Coordinates of C-alpha atoms in Angstrom, one line a residue:
X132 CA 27.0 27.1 -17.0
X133 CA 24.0 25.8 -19.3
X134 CA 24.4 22.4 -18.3
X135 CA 24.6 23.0 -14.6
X136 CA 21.6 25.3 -14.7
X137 CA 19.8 22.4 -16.8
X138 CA 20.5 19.9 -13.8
X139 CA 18.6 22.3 -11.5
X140 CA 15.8 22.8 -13.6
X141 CA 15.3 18.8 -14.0
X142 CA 15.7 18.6 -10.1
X143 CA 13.3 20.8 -8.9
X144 CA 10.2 19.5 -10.6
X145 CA 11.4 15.4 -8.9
X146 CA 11.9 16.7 -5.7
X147 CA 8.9 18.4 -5.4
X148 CA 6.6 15.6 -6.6
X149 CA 7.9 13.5 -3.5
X150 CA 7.7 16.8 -1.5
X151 CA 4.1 17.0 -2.3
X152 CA 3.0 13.4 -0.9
X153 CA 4.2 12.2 -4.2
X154 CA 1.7 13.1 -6.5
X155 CA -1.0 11.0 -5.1
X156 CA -3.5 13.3 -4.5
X157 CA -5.2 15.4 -7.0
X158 CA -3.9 18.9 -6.6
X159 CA -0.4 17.0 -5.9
X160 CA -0.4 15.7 -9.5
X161 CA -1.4 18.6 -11.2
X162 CA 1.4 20.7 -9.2
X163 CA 3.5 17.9 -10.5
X164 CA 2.4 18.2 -13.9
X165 CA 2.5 21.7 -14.2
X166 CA 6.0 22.2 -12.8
X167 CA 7.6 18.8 -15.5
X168 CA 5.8 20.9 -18.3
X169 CA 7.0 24.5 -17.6
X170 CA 10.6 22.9 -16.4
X171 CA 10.6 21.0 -19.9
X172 CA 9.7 24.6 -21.3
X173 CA 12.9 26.4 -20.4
X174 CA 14.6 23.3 -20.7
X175 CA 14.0 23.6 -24.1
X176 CA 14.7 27.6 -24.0
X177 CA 17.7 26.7 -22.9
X178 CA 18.7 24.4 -25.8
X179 CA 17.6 26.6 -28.7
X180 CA 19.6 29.3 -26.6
X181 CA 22.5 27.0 -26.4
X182 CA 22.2 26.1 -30.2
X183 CA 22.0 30.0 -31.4
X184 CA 25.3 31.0 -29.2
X185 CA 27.3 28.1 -31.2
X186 CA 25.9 29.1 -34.4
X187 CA 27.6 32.7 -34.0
X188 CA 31.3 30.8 -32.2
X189 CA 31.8 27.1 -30.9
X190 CA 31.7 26.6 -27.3
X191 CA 34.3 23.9 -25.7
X192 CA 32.3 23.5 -22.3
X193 CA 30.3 20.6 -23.2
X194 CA 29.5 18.1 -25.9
X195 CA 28.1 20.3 -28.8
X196 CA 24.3 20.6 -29.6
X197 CA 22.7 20.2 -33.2
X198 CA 19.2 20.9 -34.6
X199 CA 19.3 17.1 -35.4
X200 CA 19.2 16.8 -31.4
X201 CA 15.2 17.1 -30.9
X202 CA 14.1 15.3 -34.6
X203 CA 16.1 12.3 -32.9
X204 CA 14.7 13.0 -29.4
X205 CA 11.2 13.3 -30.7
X206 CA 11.4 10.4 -32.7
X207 CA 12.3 8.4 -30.0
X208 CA 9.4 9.3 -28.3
X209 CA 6.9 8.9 -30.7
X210 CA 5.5 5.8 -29.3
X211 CA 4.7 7.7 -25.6
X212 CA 3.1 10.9 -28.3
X213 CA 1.0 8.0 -30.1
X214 CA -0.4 6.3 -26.8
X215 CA -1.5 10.1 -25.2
X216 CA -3.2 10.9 -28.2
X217 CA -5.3 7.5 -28.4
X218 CA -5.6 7.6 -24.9
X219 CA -7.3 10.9 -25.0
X220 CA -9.2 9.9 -28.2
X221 CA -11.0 7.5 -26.0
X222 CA -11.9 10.0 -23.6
X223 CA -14.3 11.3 -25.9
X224 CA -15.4 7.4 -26.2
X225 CA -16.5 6.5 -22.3
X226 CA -17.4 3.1 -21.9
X227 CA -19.0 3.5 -18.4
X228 CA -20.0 6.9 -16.5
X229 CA -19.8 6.8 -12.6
X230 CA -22.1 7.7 -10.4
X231 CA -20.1 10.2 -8.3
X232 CA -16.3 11.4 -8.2
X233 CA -15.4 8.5 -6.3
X234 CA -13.3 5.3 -6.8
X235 CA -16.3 3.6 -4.8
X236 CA -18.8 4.8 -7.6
X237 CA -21.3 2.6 -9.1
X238 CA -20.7 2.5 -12.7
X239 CA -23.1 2.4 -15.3
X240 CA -22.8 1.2 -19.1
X241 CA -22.9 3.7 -22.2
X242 CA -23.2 3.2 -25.7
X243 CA -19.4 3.3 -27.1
X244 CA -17.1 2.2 -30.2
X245 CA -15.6 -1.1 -29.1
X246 CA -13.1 -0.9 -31.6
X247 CA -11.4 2.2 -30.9
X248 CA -9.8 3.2 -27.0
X249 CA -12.2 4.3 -24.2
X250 CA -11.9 5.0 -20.8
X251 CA -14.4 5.4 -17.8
X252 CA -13.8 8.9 -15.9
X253 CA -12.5 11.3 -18.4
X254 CA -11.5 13.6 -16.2
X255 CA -9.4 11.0 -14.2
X256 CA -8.1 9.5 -17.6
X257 CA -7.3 13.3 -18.6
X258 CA -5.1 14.0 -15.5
X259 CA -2.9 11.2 -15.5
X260 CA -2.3 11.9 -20.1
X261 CA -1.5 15.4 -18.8
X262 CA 0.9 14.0 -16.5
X263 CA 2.5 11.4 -19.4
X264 CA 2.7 15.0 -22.0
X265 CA 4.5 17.1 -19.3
X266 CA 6.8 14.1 -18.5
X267 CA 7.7 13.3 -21.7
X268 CA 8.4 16.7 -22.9
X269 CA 10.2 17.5 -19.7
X270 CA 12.5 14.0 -20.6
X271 CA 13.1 15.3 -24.2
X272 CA 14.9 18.5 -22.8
X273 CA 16.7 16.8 -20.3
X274 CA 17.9 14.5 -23.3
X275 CA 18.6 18.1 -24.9
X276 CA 20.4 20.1 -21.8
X277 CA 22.3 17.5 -19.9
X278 CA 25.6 17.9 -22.1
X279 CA 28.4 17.1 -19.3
X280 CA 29.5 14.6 -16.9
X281 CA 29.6 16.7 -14.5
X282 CA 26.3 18.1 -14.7
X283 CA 25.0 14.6 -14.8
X284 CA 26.8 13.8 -11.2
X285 CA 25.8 17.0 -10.0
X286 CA 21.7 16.3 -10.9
X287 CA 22.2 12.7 -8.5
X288 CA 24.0 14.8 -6.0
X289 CA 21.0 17.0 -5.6
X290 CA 18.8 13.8 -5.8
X291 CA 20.8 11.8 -3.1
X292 CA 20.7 15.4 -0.5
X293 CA 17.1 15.9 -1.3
X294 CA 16.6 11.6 -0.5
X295 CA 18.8 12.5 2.9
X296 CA 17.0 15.2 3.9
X297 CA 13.4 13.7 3.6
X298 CA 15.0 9.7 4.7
X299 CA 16.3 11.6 8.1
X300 CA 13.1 13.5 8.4
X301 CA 11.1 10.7 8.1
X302 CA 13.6 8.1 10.7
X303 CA 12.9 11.1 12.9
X304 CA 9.1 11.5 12.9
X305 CA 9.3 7.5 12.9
X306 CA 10.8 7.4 16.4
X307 CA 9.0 10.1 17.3
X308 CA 6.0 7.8 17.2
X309 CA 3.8 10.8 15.3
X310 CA 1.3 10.0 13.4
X311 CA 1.3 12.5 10.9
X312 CA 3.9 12.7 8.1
X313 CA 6.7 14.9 9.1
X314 CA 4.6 16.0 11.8
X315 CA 2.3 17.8 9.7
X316 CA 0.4 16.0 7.0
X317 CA -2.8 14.0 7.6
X318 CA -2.2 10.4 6.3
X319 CA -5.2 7.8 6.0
X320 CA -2.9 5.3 6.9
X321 CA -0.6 4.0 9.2
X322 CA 2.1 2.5 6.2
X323 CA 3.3 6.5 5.4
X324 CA 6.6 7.5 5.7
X325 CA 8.2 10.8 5.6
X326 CA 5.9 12.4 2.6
X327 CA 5.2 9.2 0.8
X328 CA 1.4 7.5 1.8
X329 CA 2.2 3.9 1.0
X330 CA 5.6 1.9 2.3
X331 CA 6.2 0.5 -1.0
X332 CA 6.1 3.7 -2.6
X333 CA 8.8 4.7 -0.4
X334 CA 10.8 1.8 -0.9
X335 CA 10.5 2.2 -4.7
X336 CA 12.1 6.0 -4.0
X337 CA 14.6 4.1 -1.9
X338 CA 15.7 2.0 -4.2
X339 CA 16.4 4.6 -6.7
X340 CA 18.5 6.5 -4.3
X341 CA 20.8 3.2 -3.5
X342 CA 21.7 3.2 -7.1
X343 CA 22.2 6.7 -7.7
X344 CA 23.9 6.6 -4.2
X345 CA 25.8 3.2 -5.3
X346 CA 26.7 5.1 -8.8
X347 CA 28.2 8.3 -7.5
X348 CA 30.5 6.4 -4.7
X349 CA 31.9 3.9 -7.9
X350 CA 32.6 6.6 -10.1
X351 CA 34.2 9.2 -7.4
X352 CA 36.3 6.1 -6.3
X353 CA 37.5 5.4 -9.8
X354 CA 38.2 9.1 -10.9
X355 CA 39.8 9.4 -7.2
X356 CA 42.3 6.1 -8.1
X357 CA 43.1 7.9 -11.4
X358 CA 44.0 11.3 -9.5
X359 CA 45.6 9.9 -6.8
X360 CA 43.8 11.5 -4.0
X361 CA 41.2 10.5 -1.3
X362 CA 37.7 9.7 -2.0
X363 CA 35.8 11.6 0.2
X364 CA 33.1 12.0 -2.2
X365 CA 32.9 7.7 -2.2
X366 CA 32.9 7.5 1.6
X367 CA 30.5 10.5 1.9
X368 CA 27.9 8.1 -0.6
X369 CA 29.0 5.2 0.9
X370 CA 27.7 6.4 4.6
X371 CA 24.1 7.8 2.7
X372 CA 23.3 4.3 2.2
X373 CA 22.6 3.2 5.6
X374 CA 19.9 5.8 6.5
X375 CA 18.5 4.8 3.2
X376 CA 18.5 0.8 4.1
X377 CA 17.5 2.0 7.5
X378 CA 14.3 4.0 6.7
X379 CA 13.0 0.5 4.2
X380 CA 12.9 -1.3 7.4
X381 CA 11.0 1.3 9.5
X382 CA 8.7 1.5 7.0
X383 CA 8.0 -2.0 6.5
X384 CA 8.6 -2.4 3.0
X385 CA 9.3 -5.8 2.8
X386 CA 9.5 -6.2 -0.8
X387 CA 11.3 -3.1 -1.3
X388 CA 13.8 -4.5 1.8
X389 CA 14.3 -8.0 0.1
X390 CA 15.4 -6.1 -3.4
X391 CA 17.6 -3.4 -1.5
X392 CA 19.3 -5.8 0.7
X393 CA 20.3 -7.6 -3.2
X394 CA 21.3 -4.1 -3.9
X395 CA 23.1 -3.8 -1.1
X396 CA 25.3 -7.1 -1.3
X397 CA 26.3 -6.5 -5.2
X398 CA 27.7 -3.3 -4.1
X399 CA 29.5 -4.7 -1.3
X400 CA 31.0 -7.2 -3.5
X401 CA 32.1 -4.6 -5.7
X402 CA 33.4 -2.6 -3.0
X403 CA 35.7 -5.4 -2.4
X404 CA 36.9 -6.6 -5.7
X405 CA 40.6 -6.7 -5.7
X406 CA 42.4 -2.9 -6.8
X407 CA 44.5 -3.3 -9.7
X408 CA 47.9 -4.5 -9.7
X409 CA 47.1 -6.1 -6.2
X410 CA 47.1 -10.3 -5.8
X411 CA 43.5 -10.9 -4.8
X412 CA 42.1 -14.1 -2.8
X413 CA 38.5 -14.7 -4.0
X414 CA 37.3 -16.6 -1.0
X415 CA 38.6 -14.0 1.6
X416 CA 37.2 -11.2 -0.3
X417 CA 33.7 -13.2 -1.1
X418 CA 34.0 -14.5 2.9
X419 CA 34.7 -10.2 4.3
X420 CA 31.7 -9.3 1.7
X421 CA 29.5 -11.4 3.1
X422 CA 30.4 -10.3 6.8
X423 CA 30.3 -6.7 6.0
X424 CA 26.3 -7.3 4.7
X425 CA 25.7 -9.4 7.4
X426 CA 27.1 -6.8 10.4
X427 CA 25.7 -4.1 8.5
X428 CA 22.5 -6.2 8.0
X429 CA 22.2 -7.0 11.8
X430 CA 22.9 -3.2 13.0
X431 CA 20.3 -2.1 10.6
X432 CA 17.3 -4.8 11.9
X433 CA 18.6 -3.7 15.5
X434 CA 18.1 -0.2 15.0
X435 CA 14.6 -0.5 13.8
X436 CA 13.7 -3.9 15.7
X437 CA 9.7 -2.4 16.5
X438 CA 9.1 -2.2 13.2
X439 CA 11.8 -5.1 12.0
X440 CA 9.1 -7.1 14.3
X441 CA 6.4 -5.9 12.7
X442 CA 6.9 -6.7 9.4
X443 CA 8.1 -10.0 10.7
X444 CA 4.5 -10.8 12.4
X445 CA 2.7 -9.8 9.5
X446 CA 4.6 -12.0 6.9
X447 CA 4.0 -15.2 10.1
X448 CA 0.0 -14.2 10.1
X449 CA -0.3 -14.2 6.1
X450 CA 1.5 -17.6 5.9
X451 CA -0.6 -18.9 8.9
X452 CA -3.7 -18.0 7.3
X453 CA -2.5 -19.3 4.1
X454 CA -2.1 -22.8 5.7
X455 CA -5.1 -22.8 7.5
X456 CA -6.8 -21.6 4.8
X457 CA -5.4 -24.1 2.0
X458 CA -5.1 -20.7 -0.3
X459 CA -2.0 -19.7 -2.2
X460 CA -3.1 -16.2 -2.3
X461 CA -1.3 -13.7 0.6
X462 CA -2.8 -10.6 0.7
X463 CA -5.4 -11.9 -2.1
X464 CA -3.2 -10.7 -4.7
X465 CA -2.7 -13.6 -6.7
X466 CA -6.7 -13.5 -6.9
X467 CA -6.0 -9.9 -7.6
X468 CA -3.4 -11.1 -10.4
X469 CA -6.7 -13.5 -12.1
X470 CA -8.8 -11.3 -12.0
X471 CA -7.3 -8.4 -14.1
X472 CA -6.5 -10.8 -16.4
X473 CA -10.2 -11.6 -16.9
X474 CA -10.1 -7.2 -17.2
X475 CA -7.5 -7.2 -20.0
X476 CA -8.8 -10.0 -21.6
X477 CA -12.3 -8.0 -22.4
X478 CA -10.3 -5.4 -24.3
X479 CA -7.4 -7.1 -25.2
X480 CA -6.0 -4.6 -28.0
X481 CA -7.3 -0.8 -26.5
X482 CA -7.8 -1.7 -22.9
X483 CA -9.8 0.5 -20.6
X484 CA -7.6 3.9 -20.4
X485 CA -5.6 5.1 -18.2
X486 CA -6.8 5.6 -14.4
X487 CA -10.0 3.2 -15.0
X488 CA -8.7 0.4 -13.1
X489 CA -10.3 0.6 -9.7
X490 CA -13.6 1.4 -11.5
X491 CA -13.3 -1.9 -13.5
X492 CA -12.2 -4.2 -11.8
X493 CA -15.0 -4.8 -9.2
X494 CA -16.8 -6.2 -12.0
X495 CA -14.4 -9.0 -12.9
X496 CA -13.3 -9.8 -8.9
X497 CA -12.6 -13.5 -7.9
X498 CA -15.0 -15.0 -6.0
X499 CA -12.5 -15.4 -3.2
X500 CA -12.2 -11.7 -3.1
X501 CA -16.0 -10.5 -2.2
X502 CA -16.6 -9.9 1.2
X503 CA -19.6 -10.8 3.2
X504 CA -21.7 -7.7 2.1
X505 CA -21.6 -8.6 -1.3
X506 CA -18.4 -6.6 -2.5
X507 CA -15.1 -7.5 -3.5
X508 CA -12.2 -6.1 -1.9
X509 CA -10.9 -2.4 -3.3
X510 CA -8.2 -2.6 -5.0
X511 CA -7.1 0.8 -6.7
X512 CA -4.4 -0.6 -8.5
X513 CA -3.7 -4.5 -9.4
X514 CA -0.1 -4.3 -6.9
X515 CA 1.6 -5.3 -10.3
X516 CA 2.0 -2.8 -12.5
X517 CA 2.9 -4.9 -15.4
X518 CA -0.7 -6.2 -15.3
X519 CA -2.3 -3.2 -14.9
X520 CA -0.5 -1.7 -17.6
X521 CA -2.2 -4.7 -19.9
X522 CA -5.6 -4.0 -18.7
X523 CA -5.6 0.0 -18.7
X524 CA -3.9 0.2 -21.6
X525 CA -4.2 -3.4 -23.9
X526 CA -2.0 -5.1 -25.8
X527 CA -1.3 -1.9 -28.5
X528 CA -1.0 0.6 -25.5
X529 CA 1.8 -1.5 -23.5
X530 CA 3.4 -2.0 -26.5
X531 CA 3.8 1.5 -27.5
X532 CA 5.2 2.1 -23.9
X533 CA 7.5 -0.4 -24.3
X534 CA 9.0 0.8 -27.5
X535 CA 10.2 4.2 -26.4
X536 CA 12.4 2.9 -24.1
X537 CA 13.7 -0.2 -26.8
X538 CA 14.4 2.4 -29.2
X539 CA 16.6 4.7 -26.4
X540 CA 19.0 1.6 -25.6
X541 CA 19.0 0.5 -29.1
X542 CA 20.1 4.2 -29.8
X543 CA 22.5 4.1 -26.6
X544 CA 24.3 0.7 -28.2
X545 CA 27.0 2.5 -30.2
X546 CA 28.4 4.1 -26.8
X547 CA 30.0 2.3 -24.1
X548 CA 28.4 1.5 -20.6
X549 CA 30.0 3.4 -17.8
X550 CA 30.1 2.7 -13.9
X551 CA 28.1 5.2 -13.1
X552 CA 25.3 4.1 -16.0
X553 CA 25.3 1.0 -14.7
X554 CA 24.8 0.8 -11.1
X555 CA 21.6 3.7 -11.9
X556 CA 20.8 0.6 -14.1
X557 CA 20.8 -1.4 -10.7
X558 CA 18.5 0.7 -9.1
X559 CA 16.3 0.9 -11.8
X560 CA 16.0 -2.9 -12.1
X561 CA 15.0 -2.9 -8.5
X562 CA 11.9 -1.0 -9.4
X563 CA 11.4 -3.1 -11.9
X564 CA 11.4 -6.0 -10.0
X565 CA 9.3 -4.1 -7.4
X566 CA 6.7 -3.9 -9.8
X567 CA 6.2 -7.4 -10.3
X568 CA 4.7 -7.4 -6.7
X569 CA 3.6 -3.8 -6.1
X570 CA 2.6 -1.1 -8.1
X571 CA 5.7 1.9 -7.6
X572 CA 4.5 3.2 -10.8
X573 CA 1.2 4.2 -9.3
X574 CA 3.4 6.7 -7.6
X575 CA 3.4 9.9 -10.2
X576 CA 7.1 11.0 -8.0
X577 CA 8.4 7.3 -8.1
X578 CA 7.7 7.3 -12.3
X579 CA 8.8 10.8 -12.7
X580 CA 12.1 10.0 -11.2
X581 CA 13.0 6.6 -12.5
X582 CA 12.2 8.0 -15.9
X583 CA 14.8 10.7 -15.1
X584 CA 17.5 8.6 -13.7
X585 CA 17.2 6.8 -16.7
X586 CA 17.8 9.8 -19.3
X587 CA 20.1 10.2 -16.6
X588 CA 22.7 7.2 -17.8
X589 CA 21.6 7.5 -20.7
X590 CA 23.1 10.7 -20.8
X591 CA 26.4 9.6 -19.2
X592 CA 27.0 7.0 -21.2
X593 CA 26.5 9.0 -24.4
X594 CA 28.9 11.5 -22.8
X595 CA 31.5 9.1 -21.6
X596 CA 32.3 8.0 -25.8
X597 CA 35.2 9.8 -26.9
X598 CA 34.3 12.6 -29.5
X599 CA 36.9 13.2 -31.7
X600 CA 35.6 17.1 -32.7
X601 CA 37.2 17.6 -28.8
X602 CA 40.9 17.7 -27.9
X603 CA 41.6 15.1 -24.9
X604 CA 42.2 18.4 -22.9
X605 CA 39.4 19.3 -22.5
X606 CA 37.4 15.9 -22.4
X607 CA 39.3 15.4 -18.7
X608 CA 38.8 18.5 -17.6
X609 CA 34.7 18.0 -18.3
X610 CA 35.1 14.3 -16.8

């Protein structure tokens, strides 16, 4: 009961981040923040409640809880509490003050410690650390809560219908030819699909669906194989993933597309590994695997061919341009790359806190980004994340991001990997990836869930090591 009620409260705060154009606008990311925080409240209710009922008699529904349970959570997330605190240490230590409330602002230079972190808009600075507190706190208790198997394939059940829902929604409106998302929401821009402003943003969310989607097929098909019984639960994935593939393409994410269609061809190989006890032929099954993606490849670029075409004459203009233009920089990001190097480079150690980015970097632009008025091309975020964490946050910040997660798969070493943990894994690494050439993390709902996925098998795979405390009973009927 606890732990199922614990998937729901972890769900609704990710679905509605992506609900709410994906926390992109203001008032979106402080809903967003707001609901991580009070669901990582009761989350936490529920544990202490959880913890008192097997103080008074043990319960045999889930893996059992101990006060040690938060010390260790907390202390694995003591790098994330370090880097809010400094971070809004140096919103009392602004660097710059703009002009106006706009990323367009003029910016001008204040008197500051250059030794200690700073930032440039406070208030921006302020709302994403508010957004990093709730999230981590809201992590911690689903660390805490998720305490089954079952609960765990339950929360990515709930994930993948709430993806289905919005990917239909949004093929739908696609087709439809509107121009507002899901028929209703204004968009600035033409790249929007369902609720999510920017394609690659989209994508990102796609890609974490494929490996929850990917993850919940593998595992229903192995426990189906051990029980001797059809998988409808496999094929019933298995069919999700199409729409999914589908709505990359109509949204012209052609990063995101390139990493889902790798996606997509590991699982089909999977799919097609030899059962056990059966003679297998390599080349035929390595020779159907690569048909199957192909077809399946072919129907998918059919069904979307206007957009398929799309995306296809914008990749031919860039490289045209590029030739003609003797420049190895499409889309200008590779200038975009130098120059927010030259940004981290001024503040190596504290960089220039969190949200100041699009403030900064106009003063550090490549020549072969300013435009013939005199400005350099906006760029709100660097389209790699991994950069912009360097220059936001320096060297000591990015570090202390890093470590959290370090310290939760050096913690997660002593239990075994699962299916299921691994193909979430897959996903995951496509966001990764993703974020070498885009910025998904700049998407508060594409961040919130990835970092839940990833408690998510976590979780599992903690959950998956048999405890002796249990009789074998009961482990397999909590499987």
């Amino acid at each position: 009961m606890y732990t199922h009620l614990a998937a729901i409260v972890l769900f609704i705060p990710v679905a509605l981040g992506i609900w709410c154009v994906g926390g992109r606008r203001e008032w979106s990311l402080v809903l967003l923040t707001q609901s991580l925080f009070w669901a990582g409240i009761v989350l936490h209710l529920i544990f202490i409640f959880r913890l008192y009922r097997e103080s008074r008699h043990s319960l045999h529904d889930a893996q059992p809880v101990s006060w040690k349970d938060p010390l260790l959570a907390f202390a694995v997330v003591l790098p994330w509490i370090a880097l809010i605190l400094l971070g809004w240490r140096g919103t009392y230590n602004p660097s710059f003050v703009p002009l106006d409330n706009t990323l367009l602002s003029q910016i001008l230079p204040l008197e500051h410690a250059e030794n200690q972190p700073t930032t440039v808009n406070p208030i921006r600075s302020r709302l994403y650390l508010n957004f990093y507190a709730a999230m981590t706190i809201f992590l911690v208790g689903g660390w805490l809560t998720l305490r089954t198997r079952r609960a765990v394939r339950f929360l990515l059940a709930l994930i993948l219908a709430n993806g289905a829902i919005l990917t239909f929604l949004g093929i739908a409106a696609k087709v439809a030819g509107t121009e507002r998302m899901l028929w209703l929401i204004e968009s600035h821009t033409t790249s929007f699909f369902a609720t999510i402003y920017y394609k690659n943003h989209w994508g990102g969310i796609v890609l974490l669906l494929l490996g929850a989607g990917m993850a919940l097929a593998l595992d229903a098909l192995k426990r189906a194989r051990v029980e001797e019984r059809f998988p409808e639960v496999s094929i019933g994935c298995i069919i999700l993933l199409f729409p999914f593939l589908l709505s990359v393409l109509m949204a012209q994410a052609r990063a995101s597309a390139i990493i889902a269609a790798g996606l997509a061809l590991l699982f089909a190989g999977r799919l097609f590994r030899a059962r056990e006890g059966q003679q297998r032929n390599r080349i035929l099954d390595a020779g159907a695997c690569v048909l199957v993606f192909i077809a399946v490849t072919g129907s998918l670029v059919w069904i979307a061919s206007p957009q398929f075409e799309r995306m296809y004459q914008r990749s031919e203009r860039q490289i045209f341009q590029m030739i003609a233009d003797g420049s190895m920089s499409p889309d200008a990001r590779i200038a975009a790359y130098r120059s927010t190097l030259s940004v981290f480079q001024e503040r190596p150690v504290w960089g220039w806190g969190a949200g100041s980015f699009a403030y900064i970097f106009p003063l550090h632009a490549d020549e072969s980004l300013i435009q013939d008025d005199g400005r350099p091309l906006f760029f709100e975020f660097a389209h790699n994340d991994y950069l912009q964490l360097l220059a936001e946050q320096g060297a000591a910040g990015a570090a202390l991001v890093v470590l959290t997660p370090l310290l939760a798969l050096l913690f997660a070493l002593r239990y075994r990997w699962t299916v299921l943990s691994v193909w979430i894994g897959a996903g995951l690494t496509g966001v990764l990836l993703l974020a070498v050439v885009d910025f998904p993390f700049g998407n508060p709902a594409v961040t919130a869930n990835f970092w839940l996925l990833a408690v998510a098998a976590l979780a599992h795979r903690r959950l998956s090591t048999p405890n002796r405390n249990r009789s074998s009973t009961t482990d397999f009927r909590h499987r």
